[in-house]
Each structure stands twice: as structure tokens, then as C-alpha cells.
Coordinates of C-alpha atoms in Angstrom, one line a residue:
Chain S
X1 CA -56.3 58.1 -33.4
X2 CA -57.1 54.3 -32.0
X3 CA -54.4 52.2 -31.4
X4 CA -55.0 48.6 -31.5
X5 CA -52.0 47.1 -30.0
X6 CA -49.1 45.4 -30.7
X7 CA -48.8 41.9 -32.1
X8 CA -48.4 39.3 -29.7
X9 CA -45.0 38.2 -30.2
X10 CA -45.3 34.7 -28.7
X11 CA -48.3 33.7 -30.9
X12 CA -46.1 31.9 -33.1
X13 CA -45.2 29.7 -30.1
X14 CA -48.7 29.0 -29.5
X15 CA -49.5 25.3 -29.0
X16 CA -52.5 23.2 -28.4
X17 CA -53.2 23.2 -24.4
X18 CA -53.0 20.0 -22.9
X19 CA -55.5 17.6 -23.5
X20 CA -55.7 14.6 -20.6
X21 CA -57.7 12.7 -23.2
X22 CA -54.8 12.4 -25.7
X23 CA -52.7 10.7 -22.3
X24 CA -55.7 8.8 -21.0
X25 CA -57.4 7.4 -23.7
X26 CA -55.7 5.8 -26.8
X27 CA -59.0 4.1 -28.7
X28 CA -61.9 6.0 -27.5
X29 CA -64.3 3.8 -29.4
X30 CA -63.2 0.8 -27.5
X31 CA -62.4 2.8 -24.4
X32 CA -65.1 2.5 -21.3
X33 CA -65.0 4.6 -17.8
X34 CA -65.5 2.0 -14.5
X35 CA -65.8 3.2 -11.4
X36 CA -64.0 1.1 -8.3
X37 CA -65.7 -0.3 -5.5
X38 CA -64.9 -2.3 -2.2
X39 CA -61.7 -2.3 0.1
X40 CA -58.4 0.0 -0.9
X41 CA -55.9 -2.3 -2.8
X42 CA -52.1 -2.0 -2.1
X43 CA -51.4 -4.9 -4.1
X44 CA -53.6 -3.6 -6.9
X45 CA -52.9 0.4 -6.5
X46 CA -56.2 1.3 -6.2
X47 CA -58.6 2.9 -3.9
X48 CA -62.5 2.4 -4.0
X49 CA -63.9 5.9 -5.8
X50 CA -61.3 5.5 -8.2
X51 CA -62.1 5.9 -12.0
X52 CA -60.9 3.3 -14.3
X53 CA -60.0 3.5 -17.7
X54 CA -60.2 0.7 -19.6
X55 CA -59.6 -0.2 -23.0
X56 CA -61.1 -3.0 -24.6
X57 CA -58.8 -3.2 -28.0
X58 CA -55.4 -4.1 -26.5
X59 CA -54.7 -7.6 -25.5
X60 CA -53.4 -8.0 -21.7
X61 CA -49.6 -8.9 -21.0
X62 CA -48.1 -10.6 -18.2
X63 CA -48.7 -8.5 -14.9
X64 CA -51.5 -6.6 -16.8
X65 CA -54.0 -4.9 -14.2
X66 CA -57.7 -5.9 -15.6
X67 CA -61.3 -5.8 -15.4
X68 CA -62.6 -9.7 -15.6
X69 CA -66.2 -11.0 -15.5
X70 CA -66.4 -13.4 -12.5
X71 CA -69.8 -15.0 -11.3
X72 CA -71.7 -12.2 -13.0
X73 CA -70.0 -9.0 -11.6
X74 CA -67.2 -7.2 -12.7
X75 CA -63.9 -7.1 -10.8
X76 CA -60.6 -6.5 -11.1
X77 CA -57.7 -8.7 -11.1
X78 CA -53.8 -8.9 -12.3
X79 CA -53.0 -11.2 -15.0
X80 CA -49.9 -13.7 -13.7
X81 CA -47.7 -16.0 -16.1
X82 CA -47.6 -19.4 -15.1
X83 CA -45.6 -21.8 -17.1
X84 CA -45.8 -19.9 -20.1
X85 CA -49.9 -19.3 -19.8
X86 CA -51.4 -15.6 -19.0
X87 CA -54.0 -16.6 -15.8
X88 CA -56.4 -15.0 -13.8
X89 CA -55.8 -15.3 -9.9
X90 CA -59.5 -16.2 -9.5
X91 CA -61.1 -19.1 -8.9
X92 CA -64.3 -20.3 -11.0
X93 CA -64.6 -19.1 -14.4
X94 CA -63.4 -15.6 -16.1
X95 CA -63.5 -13.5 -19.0
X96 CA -61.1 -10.6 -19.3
X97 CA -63.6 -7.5 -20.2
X98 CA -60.6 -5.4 -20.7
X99 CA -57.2 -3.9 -19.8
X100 CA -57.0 -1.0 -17.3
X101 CA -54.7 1.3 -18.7
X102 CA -54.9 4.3 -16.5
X103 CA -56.3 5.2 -12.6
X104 CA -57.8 8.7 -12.0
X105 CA -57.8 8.8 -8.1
X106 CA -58.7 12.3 -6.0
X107 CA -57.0 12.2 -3.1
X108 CA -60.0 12.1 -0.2
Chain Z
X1 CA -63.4 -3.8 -59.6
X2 CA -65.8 -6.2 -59.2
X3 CA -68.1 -5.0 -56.2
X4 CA -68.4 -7.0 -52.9
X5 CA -70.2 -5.6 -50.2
X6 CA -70.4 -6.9 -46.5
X7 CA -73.6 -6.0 -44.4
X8 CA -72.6 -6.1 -40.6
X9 CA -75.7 -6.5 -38.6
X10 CA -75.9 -6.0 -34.8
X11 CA -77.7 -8.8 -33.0
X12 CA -80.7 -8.1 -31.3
X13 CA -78.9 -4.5 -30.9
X14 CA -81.1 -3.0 -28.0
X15 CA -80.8 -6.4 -26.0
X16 CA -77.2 -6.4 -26.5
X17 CA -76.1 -3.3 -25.2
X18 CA -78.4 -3.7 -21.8
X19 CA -75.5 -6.4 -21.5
X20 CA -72.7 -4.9 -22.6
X21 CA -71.5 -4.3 -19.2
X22 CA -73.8 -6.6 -17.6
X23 CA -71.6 -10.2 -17.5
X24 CA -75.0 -11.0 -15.1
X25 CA -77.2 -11.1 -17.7
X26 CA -75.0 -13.7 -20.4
X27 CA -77.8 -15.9 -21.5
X28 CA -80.0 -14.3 -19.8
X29 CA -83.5 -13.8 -21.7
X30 CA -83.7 -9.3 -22.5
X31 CA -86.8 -7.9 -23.7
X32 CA -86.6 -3.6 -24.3
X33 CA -89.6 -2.0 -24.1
X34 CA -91.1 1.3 -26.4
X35 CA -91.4 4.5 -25.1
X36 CA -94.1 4.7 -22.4
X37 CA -92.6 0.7 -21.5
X38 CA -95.9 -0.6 -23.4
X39 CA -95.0 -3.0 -25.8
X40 CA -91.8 -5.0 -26.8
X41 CA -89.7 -3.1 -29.2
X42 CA -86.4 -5.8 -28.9
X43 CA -85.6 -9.2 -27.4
X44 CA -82.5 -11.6 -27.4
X45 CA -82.2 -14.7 -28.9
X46 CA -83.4 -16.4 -25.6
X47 CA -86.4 -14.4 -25.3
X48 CA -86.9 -14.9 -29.1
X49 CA -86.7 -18.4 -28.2
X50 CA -89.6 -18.7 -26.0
X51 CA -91.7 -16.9 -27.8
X52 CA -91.6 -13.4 -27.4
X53 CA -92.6 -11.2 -30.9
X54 CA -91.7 -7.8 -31.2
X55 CA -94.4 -5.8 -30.5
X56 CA -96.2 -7.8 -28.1
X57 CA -97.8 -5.2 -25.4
X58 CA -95.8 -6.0 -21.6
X59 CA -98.9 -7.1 -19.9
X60 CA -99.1 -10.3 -21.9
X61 CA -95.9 -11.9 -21.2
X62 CA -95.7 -10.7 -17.2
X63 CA -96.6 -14.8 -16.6
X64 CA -93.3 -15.5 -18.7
X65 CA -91.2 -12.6 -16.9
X66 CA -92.3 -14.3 -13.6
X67 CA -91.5 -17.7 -14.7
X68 CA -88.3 -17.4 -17.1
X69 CA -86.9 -14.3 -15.1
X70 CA -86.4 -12.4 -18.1
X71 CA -84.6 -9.3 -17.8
X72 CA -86.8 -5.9 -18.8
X73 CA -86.0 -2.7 -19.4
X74 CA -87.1 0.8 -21.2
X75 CA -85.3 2.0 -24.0
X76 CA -82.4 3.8 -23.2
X77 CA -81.6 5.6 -26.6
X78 CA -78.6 7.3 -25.2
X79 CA -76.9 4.2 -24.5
X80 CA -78.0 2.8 -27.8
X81 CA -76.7 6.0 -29.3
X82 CA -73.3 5.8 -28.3
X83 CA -72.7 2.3 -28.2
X84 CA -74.0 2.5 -31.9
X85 CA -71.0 4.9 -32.6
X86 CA -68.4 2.8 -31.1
X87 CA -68.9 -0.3 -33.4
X88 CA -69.4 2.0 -36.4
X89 CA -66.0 3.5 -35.4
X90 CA -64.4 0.3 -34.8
X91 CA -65.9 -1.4 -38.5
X92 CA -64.4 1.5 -40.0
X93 CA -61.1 0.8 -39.0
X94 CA -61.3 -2.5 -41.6
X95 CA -62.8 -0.6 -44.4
X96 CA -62.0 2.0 -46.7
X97 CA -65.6 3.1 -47.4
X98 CA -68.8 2.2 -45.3
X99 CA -72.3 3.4 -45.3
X100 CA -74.2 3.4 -41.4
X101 CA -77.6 2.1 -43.1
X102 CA -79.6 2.3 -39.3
X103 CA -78.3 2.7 -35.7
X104 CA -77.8 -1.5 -35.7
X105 CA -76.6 -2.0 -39.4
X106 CA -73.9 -0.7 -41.9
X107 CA -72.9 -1.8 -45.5
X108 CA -68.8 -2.0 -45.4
X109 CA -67.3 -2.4 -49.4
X110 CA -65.0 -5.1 -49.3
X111 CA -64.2 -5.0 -53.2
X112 CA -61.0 -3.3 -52.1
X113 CA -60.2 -7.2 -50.5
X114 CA -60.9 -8.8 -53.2
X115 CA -57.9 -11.2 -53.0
X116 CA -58.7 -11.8 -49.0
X117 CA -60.5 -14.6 -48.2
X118 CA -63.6 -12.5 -46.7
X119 CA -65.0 -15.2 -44.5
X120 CA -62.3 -15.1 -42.4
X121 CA -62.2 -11.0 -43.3
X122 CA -65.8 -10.8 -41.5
X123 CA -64.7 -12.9 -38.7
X124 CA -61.9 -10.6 -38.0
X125 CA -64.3 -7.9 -38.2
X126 CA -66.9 -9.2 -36.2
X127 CA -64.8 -10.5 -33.3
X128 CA -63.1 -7.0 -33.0
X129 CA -66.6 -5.5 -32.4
X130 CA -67.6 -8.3 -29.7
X131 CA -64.6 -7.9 -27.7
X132 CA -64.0 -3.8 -28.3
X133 CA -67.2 -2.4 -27.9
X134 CA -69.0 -6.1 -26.2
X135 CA -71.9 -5.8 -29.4
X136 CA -72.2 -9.1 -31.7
X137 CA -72.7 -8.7 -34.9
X138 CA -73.5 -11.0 -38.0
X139 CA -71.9 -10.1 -41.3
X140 CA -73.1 -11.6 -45.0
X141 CA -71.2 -10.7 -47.9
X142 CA -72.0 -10.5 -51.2
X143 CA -72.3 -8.8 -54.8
X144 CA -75.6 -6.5 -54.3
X145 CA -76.3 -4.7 -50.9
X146 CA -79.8 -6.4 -51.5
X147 CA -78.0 -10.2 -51.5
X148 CA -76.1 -8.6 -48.7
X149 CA -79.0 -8.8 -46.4
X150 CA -80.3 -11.6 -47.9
X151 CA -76.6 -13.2 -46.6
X152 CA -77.1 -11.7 -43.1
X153 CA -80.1 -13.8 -42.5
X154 CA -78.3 -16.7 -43.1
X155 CA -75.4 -15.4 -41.0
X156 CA -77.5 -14.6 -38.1
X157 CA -78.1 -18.8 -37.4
X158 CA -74.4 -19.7 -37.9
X159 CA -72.2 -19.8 -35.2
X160 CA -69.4 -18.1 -36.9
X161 CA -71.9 -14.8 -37.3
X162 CA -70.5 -14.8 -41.2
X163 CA -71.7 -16.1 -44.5
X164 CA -70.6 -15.1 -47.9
X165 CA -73.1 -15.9 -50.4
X166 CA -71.4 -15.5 -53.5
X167 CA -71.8 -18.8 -55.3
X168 CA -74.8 -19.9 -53.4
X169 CA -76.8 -17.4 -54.2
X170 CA -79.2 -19.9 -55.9
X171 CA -79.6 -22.7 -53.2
X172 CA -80.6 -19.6 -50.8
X173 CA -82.5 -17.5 -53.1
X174 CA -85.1 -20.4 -53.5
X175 CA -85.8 -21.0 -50.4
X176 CA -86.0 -17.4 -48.9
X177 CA -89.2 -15.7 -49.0
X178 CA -89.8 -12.9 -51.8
X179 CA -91.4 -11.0 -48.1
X180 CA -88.3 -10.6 -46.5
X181 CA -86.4 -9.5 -49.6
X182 CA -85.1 -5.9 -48.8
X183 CA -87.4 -3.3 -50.5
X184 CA -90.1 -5.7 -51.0
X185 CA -93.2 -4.4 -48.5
X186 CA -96.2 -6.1 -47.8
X187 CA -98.0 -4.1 -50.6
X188 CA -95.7 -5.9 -53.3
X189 CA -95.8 -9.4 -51.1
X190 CA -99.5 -9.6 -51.6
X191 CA -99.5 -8.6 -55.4
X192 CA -96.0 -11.2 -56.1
X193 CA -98.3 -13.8 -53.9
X194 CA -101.0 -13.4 -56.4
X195 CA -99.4 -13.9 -59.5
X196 CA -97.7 -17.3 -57.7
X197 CA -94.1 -15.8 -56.6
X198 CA -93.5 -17.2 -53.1
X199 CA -89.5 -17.1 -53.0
X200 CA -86.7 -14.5 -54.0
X201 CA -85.6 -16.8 -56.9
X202 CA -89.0 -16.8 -58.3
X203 CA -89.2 -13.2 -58.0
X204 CA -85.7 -12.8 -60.5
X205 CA -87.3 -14.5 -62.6
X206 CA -90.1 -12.5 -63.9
X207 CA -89.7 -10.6 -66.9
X208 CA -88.1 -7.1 -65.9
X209 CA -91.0 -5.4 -68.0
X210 CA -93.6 -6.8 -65.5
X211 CA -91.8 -5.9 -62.7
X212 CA -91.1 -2.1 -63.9
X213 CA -94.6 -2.1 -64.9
X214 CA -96.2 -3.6 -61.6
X215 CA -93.2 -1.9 -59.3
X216 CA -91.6 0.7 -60.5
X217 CA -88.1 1.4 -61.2
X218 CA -87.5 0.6 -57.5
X219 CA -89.0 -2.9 -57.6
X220 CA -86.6 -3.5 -60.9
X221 CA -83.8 -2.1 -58.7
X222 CA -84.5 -4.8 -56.3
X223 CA -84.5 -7.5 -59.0
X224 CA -81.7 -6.4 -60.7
X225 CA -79.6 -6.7 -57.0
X226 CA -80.9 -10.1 -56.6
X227 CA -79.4 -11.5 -59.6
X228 CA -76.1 -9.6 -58.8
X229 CA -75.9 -6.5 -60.9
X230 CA -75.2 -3.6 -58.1
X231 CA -77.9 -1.0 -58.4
X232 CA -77.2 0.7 -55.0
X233 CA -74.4 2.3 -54.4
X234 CA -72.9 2.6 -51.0
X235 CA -74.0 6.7 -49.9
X236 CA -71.0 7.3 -47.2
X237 CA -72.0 11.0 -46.7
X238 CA -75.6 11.0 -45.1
X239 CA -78.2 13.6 -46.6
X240 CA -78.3 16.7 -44.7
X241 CA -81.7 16.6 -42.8
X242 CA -84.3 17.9 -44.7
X243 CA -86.8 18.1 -41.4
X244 CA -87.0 16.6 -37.7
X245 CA -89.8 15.2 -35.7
X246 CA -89.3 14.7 -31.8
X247 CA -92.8 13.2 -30.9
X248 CA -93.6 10.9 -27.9
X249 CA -96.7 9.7 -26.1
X250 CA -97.3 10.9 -22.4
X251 CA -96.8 8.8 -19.4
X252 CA -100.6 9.5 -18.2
X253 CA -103.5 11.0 -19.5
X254 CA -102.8 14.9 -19.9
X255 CA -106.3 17.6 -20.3
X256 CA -105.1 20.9 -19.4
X257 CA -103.5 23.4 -21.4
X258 CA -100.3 24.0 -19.3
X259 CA -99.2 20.5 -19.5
X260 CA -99.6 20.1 -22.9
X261 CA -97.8 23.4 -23.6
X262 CA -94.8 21.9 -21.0
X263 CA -94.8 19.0 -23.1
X264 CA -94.2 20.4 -26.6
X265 CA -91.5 22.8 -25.1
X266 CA -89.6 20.0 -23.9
X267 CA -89.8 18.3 -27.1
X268 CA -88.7 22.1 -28.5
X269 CA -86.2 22.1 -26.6
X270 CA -84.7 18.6 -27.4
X271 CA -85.2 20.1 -31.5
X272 CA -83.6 23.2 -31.2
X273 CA -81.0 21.7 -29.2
X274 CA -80.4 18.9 -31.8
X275 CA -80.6 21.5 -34.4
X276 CA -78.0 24.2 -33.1
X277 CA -75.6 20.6 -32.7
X278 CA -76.0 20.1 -36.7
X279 CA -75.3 23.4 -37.8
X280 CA -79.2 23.2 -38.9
X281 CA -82.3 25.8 -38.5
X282 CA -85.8 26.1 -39.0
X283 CA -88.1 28.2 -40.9
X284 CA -91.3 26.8 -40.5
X285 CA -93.0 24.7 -36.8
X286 CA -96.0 22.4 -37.0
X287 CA -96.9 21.0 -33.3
X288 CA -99.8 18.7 -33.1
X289 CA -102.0 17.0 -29.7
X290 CA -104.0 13.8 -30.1
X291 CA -106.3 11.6 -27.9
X292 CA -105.1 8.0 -28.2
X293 CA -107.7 5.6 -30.4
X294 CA -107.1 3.0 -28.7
X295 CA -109.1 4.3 -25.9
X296 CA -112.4 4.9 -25.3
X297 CA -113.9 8.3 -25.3
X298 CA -114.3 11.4 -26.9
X299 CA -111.3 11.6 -30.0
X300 CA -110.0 14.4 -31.2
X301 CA -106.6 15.5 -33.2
X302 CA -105.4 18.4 -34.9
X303 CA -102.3 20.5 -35.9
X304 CA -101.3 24.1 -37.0
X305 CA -98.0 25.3 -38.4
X306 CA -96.2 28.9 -38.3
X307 CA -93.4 30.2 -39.8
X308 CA -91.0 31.9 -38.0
X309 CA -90.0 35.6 -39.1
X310 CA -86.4 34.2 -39.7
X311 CA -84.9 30.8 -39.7
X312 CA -84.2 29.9 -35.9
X313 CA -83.1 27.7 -33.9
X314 CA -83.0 29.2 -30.8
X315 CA -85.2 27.3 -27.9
X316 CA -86.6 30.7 -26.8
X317 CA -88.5 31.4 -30.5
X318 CA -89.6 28.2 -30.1
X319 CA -91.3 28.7 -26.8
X320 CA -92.8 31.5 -27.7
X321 CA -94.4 30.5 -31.0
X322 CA -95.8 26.9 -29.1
X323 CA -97.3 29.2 -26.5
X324 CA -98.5 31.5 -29.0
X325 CA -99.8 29.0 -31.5
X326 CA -101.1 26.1 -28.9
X327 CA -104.6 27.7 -28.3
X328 CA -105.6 27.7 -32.3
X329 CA -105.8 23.5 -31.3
X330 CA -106.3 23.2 -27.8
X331 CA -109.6 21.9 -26.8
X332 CA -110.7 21.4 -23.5
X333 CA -112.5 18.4 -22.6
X334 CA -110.5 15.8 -24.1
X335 CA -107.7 13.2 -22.3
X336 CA -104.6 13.7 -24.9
X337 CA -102.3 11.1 -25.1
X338 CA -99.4 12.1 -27.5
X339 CA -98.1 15.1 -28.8
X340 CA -95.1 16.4 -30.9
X341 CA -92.8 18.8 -32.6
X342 CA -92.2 18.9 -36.3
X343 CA -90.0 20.9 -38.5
X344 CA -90.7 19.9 -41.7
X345 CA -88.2 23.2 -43.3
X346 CA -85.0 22.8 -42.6
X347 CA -81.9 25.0 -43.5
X348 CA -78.2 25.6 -43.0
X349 CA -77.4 27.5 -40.2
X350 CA -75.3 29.5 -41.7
X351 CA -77.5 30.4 -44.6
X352 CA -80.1 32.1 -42.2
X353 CA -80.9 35.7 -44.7
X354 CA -79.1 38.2 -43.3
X355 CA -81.4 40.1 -41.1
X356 CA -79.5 43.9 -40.6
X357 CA -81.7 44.1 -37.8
X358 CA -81.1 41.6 -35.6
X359 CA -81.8 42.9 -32.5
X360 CA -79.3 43.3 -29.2
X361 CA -81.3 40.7 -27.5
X362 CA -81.4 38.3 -29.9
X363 CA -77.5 38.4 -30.3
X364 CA -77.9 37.9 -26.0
X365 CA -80.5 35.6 -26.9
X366 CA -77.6 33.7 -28.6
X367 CA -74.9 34.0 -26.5
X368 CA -77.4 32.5 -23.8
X369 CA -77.9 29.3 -25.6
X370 CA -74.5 28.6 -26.1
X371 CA -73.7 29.2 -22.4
X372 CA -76.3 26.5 -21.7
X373 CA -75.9 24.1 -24.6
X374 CA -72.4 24.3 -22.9
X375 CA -73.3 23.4 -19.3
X376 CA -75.8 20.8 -20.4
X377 CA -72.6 19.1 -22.6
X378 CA -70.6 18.9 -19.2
X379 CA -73.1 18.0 -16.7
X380 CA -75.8 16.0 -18.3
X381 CA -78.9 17.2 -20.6
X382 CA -81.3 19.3 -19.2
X383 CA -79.2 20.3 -15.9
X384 CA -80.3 24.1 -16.7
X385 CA -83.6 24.6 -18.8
X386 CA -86.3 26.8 -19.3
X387 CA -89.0 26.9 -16.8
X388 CA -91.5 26.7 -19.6
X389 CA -90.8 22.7 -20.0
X390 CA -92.1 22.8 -15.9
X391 CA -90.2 21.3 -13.1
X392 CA -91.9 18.0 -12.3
X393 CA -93.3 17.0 -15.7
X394 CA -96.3 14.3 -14.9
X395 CA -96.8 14.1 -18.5
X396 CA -93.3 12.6 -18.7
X397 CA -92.7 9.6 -20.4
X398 CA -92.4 6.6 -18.2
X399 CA -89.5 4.6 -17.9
X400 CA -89.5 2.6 -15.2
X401 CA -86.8 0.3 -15.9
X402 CA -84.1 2.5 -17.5
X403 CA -80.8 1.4 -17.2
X404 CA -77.8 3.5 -16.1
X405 CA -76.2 5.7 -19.2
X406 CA -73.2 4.2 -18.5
X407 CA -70.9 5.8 -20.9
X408 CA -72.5 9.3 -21.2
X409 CA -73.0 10.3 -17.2
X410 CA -70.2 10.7 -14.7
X411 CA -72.9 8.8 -12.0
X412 CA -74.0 6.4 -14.1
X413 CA -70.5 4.2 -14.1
X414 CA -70.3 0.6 -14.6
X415 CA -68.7 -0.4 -11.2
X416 CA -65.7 -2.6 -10.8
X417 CA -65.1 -4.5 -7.7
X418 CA -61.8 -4.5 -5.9
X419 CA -61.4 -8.0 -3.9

């Protein structure tokens, strides 16, 4: 006689396992992977090492944390309302590459 | 439905994704060089601008490098690759059908949006791709997927990137030469230049008997596109692969046997690899090892093919028919330049004939792929390989000015500056 066990009676509970790319990434064809350098920001939330999401395909709202092209390199910046216009804190000229929408950080 | 068909054409494609993530290098003249970095395979607009041709070997335009400070790099396919993907994806989101013609192009039907105004259609389309994925594109819209590209040129010197030629097609079609028609090759251009035909228009106007006669029913095709009767249809589901060929010239003169063998197991591996990813398998293996002619010295060049008991595609039967089969072509003596992989017999996977017998350590053979297909798919290609592709590989292609994978390698990230 062989015995093959008994139905798993939770199976029908089953459900997909937790996927952080369903969270993290909303349009992954538009969606890019930075990595932070230079001094930890408070102001910004972000440490240097950190991994940056950012999605190209959304369009930045006030207080929108962003990756802007400034003098040739990439940094990041907040957008800030000023009498009714979205603006980058930076001096010179900028381009908003896109909006990060999510921070992976490892604590050190 | 009347049929309307919208080319989208990536700008100088390799160029543009070396500065996708590169706000350094706007307006900045980009040449990409082949495999090997021996020749020009792509250039921007600016480099076009000074001169630069495709193909041109590197060594002839160092003086303009120096002097302009143009930007060079080696092909970086994996880049290319991905980046390719991401504006397909995002052109597909306007579209209900598409074909991806080539890694740079695809034809999108637009006779769905008829009733749209499609300039301002492609404009939406194109600036989408520019800001989502950071690739320009030029769209031309038309009737025919032939007038399509004929549109696209025209597009490409707008500043809008978008030109719908239904209307026109006329005015352009006489002044755009029969040799850049799609389909035409230079074969047909020298025969059409004979009997007087210089320009597209000219070329409709031939009697279809002549052109059936003198080119086929592909070189009717052709005309019949050009005067706006569709002849091609879009093909959204891409032929299964009927064979692969992974083939590249060596980074320095290779003569011994070893390093040839390394060589052709590394491109192996890349096939079987690629293969196992499409569900695919082979049933026959041709490898081949040639001098280069346009060097001096002793030439030689041959190839043998085997056929493997049962369809494979596991990198260890592979291995062990190269090493078995290399010595039927291997001549000493000789300063090989290029060698390659090709399996000209494809199959599904799945329809492998049944072999009772497969053996215990084939089914490990197997499971040992798939553990290593698996690490190479989290940590980066060729993190674990056989040792029969060798360790340091001074046959390897060079690629001196490779840029950082940037959206397939965890080390390779764009970086961000906090300030």
C-alpha cells in the first residue's frame, strides 16, 4: 500500500507571493534604476548608496523629489511652486530627467 | 478600412542610447564603433555633420576625434537591446497592432485613427518615447509601409520628427531617388539607371509587366506600394527562428588550437544559452575559422558540420562536439582572425523525439543548466561558465570604450548626485 498524502487544505488560499516589483515599479518600460552619490540629505531623505527609482512617464507635482540634468551631470532636486509655476531650486539651466518615485536604502 | 501605417524610426539609435543617461554628451558629436572598435558602425547628427560615413575604419578620423572631441565608444548591444524594448513597449501603448521591423524601427497601423489628425498623433507618440525612455524618433505616415519609409526620410530633417505624406506623395516621390526606395538594392539601381529611371516617381511609372519581368513579383510589390496599394501587411507575430549564427572576429591574431576551440565554445555557449531562452533546439552544428583577407599572408578558411544524435540545446553537447569536430579544419600555421557558430536546423524545444533512453546524466546534465542559466539571470552573464571557454580569453573581442550597461547590471548604475 503507498500512501500519498492528504490534500493540502490551504491550497485554495494560495496566493501569488509578494512581488516588490509590483510596489516599486509602475511603468517598467519607462522606469530606470540610479544610484545616489555625494553627502546624506535630510532635506531630501536620502543617503549616498541609495537606489533610486525613477520613472520617466509621470509628470512631477509640486514638492516632487527628481532627477534633473544640471551642467551635464545628473542630480537630484525637489520641485517647489512659486507663484503658480513648478521650479527647480537650481541655479543655471535644468531638465527634469524624471520623477523618483521610490528610495531602496540598506541600512550601513 | 482604408490602411494608414506610421513608421517610427529611432535616430541615429546607437548614438542615442550612449546618451540616454548621459545629459554630458547633448550635442555632443557620438560615433559607435563595430565589434573589434574598427570601423564606424553609428554616428549622431553632429558627427554626421562633419563628415563622418558609416563604415569609415577609426584610424581615419582620430585627427577629427582630437580636434571636435567627439565622443567614441564600442557597441554595447546589451544596452541597445533593452533600450530597444523600452520604446517598442512604450509605441505600443498608442497602437492596437505594430510590427518591430529592426532593433531601431517598427511599422505602428494607424488606420484604427483614421479620424485623428495623425500629425499631431505621431507627435504625441514621438515625444512620449523622448521623454520615457530618452530615444528620438522620427515618424512618417502613410498608405504603403514602402511610402512609410519613404515619409521617414523626410521626417528625419523636420524639426517636429513627423511627416504624413498622404497627399504629397507626388512632389516627394520625384525628387527621391529610386536607390533609397525600400526593397530596391543596388543590383535593381543599376539596371533602373540603365533604362533612365533616376527617381521613385519614375520608377511607378513603368509598365508593371516590365517590372515583373525585370524584378520579380517583389520589385512589383514595391511599385505597387509606391503608388499606394498596400502589398505588405504588418507581420505582428515574428517567425520562429529557423537558425542562429553567433560569429565575431578576434581581438588579436589567434594560431593555436586551444584558443580557437575557447573561442567557438564561448560563442556555444552564448547559442545554447539563447536557444534554451526561446524554447528552441538544434539538430545540426556547423563552426567555421578563417584568416582575415585583408591581411597579408598565408589564407585559409574552411567549415564542417555535425549532427547531433538528438536535438540539443544543452552547452555541454555543444562543447563536446566543437572539440570533437574542430581538428577536421584546424590547420596549423595560419593567423585566424574570425570564427563562428552556426545552427542552420532549428526546432521546438518541446518537439525534441522522444528518446526512452535518455540517460541519468543527461536529465543532471539538464537540471545543471538550468541552475546556471539561473545564476547568470541574477548576477550578470557568464558569472559561472564552463572552463572550456578559458579564463582570460586573449582572443576576446576588444572593446575598449564600452559603456556601462546601465539598465541590465546592478554595478553599472547611472549615478545621481545629491547636493
Amino acid at each position: 500500500m503507498k500512501f500519498t498524502g492528504f490534500a493540502n487544505p490551504s491550497e485554495q488560499f494560495a496566493e501569488k507571493r509578494l512581488d516588490l516589483n509590483t510596489l516599486l515599479v509602475r511603468h517598467p518600460a519607462a522606469t530606470f534604476l540610479l544610484r545616489a552619490k555625494g553627502e546624506d540629505s535630510k532635506n531630501l531623505g536620502i543617503c549616498s548608496g541609495d537606489i533610486l527609482v525613477v520613472d520617466r512617464s509621470i509628470q512631477p507635482g509640486d514638492n516632487a523629489l527628481v532627477v534633473a540634468a544640471v551642467e551635464g551631470t545628473l542630480r537630484l532636486s525637489r520641485i517647489r511652486a512659486k507663484n503658480g509655476k513648478l521650479l527647480l531650486p537650481i541655479a543655471g539651466e535644468a531638465r527634469v530627467v524624471g520623477v523618483v518615485t521610490a528610495v531602496i536604502h540598506f541600512p550601513g | 478600412m482604408k490602411s494608414i501605417v506610421a513608421l517610427a524610426d529611432c535616430n541615429s539609435f546607437y548614438a542615442s542610447c550612449e546618451r540616454a543617461m548621459r545629459p554630458d554628451l547633448d550635442g555632443c558629436p557620438i560615433v559607435v564603433l563595430s565589434n573589434n572598435d574598427t570601423m564606424v558602425v553609428a554616428a549622431s547628427a553632429e558627427a554626421k555633420a562633419m563628415g563622418i560615413d558609416l563604415g569609415v575604419p577609426l584610424f581615419k578620423i582620430q585627427p577629427l576625434i582630437k580636434k571636435h572631441g567627439i565622443a567614441v565608444f564600442s557597441s554595447n548591444y546589451t544596452l541597445y537591446a533593452d533600450l530597444s524594448e523600452r520604446v517598442m513597449e512604450t509605441m505600443a501603448r498608442f497602437v492596437m497592432r505594430y510590427e518591430v521591423y529592426s532593433i531601431d524601427e517598427a511599422f505602428l497601423s494607424l488606420s484604427e485613427f483614421a479620424d485623428l489628425d495623425l500629425t499631431h498623433y505621431g507627435k504625441t507618440i514621438r515625444e512620449a518615447v523622448k521623454r520615457e525612455v530618452g530615444i528620438p524618433v522620427s515618424v512618417g505616415i502613410a498608405g504603403t509601409k514602402t511610402l512609410s519609409k519613404v515619409a521617414t526620410k523626410v521626417a528625419k530633417k523636420l524639426p517636429n520628427g513627423v511627416y504624413d505624406i498622404r497627399g504629397n506623395e507626388k512632389a516627394i516621390l520625384e525628387k527621391f531617388p529610386v536607390e533609397d526606395v525600400w526593397g530596391i538594392g543596388w543590383q535593381y539601381t543599376k539596371l533602373l539607371h540603365r533604362w533612365g529611371v533616376s527617381t521613385a516617381l519614375d520608377f511607378t511609372r513603368l509598365p508593371e509587366r516590365w517590372v515583373q519581368k525585370h524584378m520579380t513579383v517583389d520589385g512589383l510589390r514595391t511599385q505597387m506600394e509606391l503608388k499606394g496599394i498596400p502589398c505588405l501587411p504588418l507581420q505582428e507575430i515574428r517567425p520562429t527562428r529557423k537558425q542562429m549564427v553567433v560569429s565575431r572576429g578576434f581581438g588579436k591574431v589567434v594560431g593555436v588550437r586551444e584558443e580557437l576551440e575557447e573561442a567557438l565554445c564561448d560563442y556555444a555557449t552564448l547559442a545554447a544559452w539563447k536557444l534554451r531562452r526561446e524554447g528552441l533546439a538544434a539538430k545540426t552544428i556547423s563552426i567555421f575559422i578563417m584568416t582575415s583577407p585583408f591581411r597579408s599572408g598565408p589564407q585559409y578558411a574552411n567549415i564542417t558540420t555535425a549532427r547531433f544524435p538528438e536535438a540539443t540545446n544543452s552547452t555541454v553537447a555543444f562543447i563536446r562536439i566543437i572539440r570533437a569536430i574542430l581538428p577536421r579544419i584546424y590547420r596549423s600555421g595560419y593567423a585566424y582572425r574570425k570564427a563562428g557558430v552556426i545552427l542552420p536546423e532549428l526546432c521546438n524545444e518541446k518537439l525534441i523525439q522522444g528518446n526512452l533512453f535518455v540517460s541519468f546524466l543527461e536529465r543532471k546534465e539538464q537540471r545543471l543548466l538550468q541552475a546556471i542559466d539561473k545564476i547568470n539571470d541574477r548576477w550578470g552573464r557568464e558569472v559561472v561558465h564552463f572552463g572550456a571557454v578559458g579564463l582570460v580569453q586573449p582572443w576576446a573581442m576588444r572593446r575598449e570604450r564600452l559603456s556601462p550597461c546601465f539598465t541590465t547590471n546592478w554595478g553599472e548604475l547611472p549615478v545621481a548626485y545629491v547636493s
